[in-house]
mmCIF file of C-alpha atoms in Angstrom:
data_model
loop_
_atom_site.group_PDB
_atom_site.id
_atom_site.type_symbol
_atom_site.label_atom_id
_atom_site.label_comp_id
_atom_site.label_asym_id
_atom_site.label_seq_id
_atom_site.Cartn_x
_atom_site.Cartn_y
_atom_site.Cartn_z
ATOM 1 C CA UNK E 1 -7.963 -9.602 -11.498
ATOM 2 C CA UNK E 2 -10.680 -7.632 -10.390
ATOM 3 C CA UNK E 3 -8.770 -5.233 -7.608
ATOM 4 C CA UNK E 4 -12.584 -4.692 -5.613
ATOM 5 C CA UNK E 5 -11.894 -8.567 -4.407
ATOM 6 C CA UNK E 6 -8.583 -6.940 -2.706
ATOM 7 C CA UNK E 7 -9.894 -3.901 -1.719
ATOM 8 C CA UNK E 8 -12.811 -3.790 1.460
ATOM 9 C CA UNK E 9 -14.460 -0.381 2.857
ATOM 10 C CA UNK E 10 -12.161 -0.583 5.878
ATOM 11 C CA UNK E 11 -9.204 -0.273 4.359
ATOM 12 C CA UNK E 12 -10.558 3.259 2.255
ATOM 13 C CA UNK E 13 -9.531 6.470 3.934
ATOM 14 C CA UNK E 14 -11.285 9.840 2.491
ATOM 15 C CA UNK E 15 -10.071 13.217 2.895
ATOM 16 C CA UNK E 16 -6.943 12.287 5.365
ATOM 17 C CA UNK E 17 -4.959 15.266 6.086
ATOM 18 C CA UNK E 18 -1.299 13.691 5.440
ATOM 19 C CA UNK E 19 1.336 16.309 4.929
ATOM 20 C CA UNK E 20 3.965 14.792 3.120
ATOM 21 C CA UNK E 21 5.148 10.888 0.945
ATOM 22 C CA UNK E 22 6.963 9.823 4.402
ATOM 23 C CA UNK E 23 3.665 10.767 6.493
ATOM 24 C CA UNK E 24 1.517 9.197 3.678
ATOM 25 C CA UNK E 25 3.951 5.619 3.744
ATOM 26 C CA UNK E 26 3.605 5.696 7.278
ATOM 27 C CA UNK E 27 0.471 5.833 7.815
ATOM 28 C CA UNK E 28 -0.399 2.738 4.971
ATOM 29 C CA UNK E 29 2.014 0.378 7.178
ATOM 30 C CA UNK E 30 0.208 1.431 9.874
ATOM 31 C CA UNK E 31 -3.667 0.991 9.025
ATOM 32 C CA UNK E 32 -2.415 -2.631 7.015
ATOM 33 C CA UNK E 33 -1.253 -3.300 10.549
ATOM 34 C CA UNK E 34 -4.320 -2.407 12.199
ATOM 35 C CA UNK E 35 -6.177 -4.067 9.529
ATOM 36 C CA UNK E 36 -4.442 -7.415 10.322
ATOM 37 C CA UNK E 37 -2.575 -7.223 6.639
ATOM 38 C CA UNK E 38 0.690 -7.111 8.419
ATOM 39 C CA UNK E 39 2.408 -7.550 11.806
ATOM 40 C CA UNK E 40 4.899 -5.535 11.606
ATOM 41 C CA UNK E 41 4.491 -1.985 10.628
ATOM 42 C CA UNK E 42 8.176 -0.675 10.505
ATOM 43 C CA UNK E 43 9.025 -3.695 8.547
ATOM 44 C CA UNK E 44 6.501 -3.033 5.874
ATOM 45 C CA UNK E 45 7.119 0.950 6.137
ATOM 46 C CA UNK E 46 11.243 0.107 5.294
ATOM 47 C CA UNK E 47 9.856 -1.463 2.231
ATOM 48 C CA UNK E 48 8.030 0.973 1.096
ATOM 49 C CA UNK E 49 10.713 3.534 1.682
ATOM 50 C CA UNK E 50 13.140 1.025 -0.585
ATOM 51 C CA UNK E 51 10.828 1.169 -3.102
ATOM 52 C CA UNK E 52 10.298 4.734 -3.228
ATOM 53 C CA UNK E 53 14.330 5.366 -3.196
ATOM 54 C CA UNK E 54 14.757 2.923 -6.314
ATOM 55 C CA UNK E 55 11.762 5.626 -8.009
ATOM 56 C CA UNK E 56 9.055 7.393 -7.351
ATOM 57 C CA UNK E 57 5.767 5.580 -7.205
ATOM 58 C CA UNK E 58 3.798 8.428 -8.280
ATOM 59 C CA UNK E 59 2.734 7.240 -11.051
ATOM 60 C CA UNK E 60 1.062 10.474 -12.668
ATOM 61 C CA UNK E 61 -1.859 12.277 -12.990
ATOM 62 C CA UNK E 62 -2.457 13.189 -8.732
ATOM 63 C CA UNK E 63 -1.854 8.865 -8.465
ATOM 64 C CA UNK E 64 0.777 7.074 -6.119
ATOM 65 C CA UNK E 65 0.947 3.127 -6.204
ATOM 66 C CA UNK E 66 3.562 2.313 -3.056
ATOM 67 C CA UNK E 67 3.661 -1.016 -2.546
ATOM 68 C CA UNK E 68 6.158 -3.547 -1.210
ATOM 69 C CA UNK E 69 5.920 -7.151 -0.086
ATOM 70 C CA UNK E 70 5.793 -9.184 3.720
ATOM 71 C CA UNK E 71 6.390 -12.490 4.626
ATOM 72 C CA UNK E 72 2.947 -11.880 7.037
ATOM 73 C CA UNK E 73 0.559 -12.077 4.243
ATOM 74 C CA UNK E 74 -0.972 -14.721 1.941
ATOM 75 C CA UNK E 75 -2.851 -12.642 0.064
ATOM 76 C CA UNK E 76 -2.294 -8.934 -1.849
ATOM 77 C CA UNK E 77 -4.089 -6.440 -0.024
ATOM 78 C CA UNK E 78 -5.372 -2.757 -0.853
ATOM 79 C CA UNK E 79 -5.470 0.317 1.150
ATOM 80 C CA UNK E 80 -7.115 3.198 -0.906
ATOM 81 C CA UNK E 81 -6.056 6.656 0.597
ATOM 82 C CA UNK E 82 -7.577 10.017 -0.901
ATOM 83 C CA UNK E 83 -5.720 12.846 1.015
ATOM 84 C CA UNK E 84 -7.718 15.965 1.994
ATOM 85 C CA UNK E 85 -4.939 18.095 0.083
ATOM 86 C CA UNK E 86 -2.353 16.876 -2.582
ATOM 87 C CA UNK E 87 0.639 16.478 -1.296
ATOM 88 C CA UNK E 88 4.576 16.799 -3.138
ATOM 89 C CA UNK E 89 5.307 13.169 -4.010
ATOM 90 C CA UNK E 90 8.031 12.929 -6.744
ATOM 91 C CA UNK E 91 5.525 12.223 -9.266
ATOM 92 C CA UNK E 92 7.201 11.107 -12.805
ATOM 93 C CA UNK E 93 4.640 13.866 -14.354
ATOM 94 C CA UNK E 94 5.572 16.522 -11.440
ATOM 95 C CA UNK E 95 1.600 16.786 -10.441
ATOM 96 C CA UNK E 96 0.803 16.888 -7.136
ATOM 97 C CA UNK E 97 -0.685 13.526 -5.874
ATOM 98 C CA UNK E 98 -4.173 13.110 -4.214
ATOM 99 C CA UNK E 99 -4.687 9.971 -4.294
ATOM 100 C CA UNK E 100 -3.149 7.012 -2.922
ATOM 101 C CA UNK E 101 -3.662 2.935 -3.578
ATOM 102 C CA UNK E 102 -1.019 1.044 -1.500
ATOM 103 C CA UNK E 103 -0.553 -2.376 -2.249
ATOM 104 C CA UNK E 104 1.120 -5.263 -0.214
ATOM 105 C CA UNK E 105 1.809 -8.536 -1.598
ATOM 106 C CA UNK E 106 3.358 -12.056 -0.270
ATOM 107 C CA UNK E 107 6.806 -12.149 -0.313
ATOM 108 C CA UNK E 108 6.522 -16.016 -1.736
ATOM 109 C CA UNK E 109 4.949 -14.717 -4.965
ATOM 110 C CA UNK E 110 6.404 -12.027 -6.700
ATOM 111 C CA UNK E 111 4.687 -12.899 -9.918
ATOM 112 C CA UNK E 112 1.456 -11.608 -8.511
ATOM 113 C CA UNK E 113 2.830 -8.606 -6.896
ATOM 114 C CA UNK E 114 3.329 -7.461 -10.222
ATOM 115 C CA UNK E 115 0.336 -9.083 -11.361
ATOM 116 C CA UNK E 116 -1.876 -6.797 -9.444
ATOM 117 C CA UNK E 117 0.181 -4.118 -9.646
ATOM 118 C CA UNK E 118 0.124 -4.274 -13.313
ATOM 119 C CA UNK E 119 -4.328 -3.984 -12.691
ATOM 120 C CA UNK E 120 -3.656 -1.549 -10.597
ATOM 121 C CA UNK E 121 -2.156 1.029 -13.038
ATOM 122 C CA UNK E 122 -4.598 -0.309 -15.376
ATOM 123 C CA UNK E 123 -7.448 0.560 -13.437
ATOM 124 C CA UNK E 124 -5.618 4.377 -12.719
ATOM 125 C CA UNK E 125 -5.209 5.141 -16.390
ATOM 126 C CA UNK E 126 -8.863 4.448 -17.146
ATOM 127 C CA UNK E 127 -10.018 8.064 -18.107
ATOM 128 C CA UNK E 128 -12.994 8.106 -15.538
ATOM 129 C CA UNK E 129 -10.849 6.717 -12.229
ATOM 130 C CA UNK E 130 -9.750 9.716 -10.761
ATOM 131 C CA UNK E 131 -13.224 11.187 -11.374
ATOM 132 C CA UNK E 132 -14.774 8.383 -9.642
ATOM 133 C CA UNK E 133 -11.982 8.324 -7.440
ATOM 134 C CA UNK E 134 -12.834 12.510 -6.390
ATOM 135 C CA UNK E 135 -16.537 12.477 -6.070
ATOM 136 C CA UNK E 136 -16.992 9.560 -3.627
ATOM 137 C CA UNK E 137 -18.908 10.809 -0.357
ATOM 138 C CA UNK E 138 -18.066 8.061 1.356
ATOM 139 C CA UNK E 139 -16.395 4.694 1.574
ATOM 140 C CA UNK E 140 -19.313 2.498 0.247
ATOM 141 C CA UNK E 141 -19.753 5.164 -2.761
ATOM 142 C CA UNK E 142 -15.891 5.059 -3.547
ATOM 143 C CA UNK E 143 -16.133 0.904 -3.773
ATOM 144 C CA UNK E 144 -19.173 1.051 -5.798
ATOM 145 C CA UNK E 145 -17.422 3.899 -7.992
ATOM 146 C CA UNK E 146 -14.395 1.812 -8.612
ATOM 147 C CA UNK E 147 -16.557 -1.884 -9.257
ATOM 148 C CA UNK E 148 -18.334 0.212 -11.894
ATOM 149 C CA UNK E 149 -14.898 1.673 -13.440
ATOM 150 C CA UNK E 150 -13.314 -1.776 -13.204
ATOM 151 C CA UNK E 151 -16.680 -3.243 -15.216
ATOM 152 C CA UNK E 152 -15.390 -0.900 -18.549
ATOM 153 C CA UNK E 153 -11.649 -2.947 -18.272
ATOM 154 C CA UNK E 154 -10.869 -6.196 -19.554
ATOM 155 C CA UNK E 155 -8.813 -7.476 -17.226
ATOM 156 C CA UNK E 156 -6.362 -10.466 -18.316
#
């Protein structure tokens, strides 16, 4: 599954100054909020606090993948977040992380919560992602960057 059909230029943030993994969780519950994801912000922000106790969702190399599930969504949904400095985020490789791709899925389906998780990390391991990922200007540029990424991956 391509993760560009999940992922729309208002829901990319560049160069947000977030000081810390509770500031950075926060603030994804909120913009899928404003972004009509979710309706309930400290709902989804409790979930992806749960997560993050069970283990870190820094998933390497300057990465984080939160995610958790709602009961207000139908459909997985993408928030791409590339902080303005890396933040300490209890990374399984100890490296700071810089960038951040939250993901919320329905609560009726787990088997695609994992699904696009699984695409997710796929799409993060490919060697040129966090270049494309660093050099976007702007939000359009950062899409574009990612579609063209996502074109080198077979995707099941």
């Amino acid at each position: 599954m391509e993760i560009c059909k999940r992922l729309d230029t208002e829901r990319i943030f560049l160069d947000v100054p977030l000081p810390d993994k509770d500031a950075v969780l926060r603030f994804a519950a909120e913009a899928f909020v404003v972004g009509d994801i979710v309706a309930d912000a400290d709902a989804l922000y409790d979930g992806l606090i749960e997560r993050e106790e069970t283990m870190s969702t820094g998933i390497g190399k300057g990465i984080a993948i939160p995610h958790s599930s709602s009961r207000d969504t139908e459909d997985p949904a993408i928030l791409f977040i590339r902080l303005a400095e890396p933040i300490d985020y209890d990374a399984i490789d100890g490296v700071q992380v810089r960038v951040v791709i939250a993901l919320v899925a329905p609560e009726r389906d787990p088997d695609l919560h994992l699904q696009v998780l699984a695409d997710l990390a796929r799409l993060c391991q490919h060697p040129d992602f966090m270049k494309a990922a660093q050099s976007a200007k702007d939000r359009e540029s950062l899409l574009e960057n990612i579609r063209r990424v996502e074109k080198q991956i077979v995707f099941p």
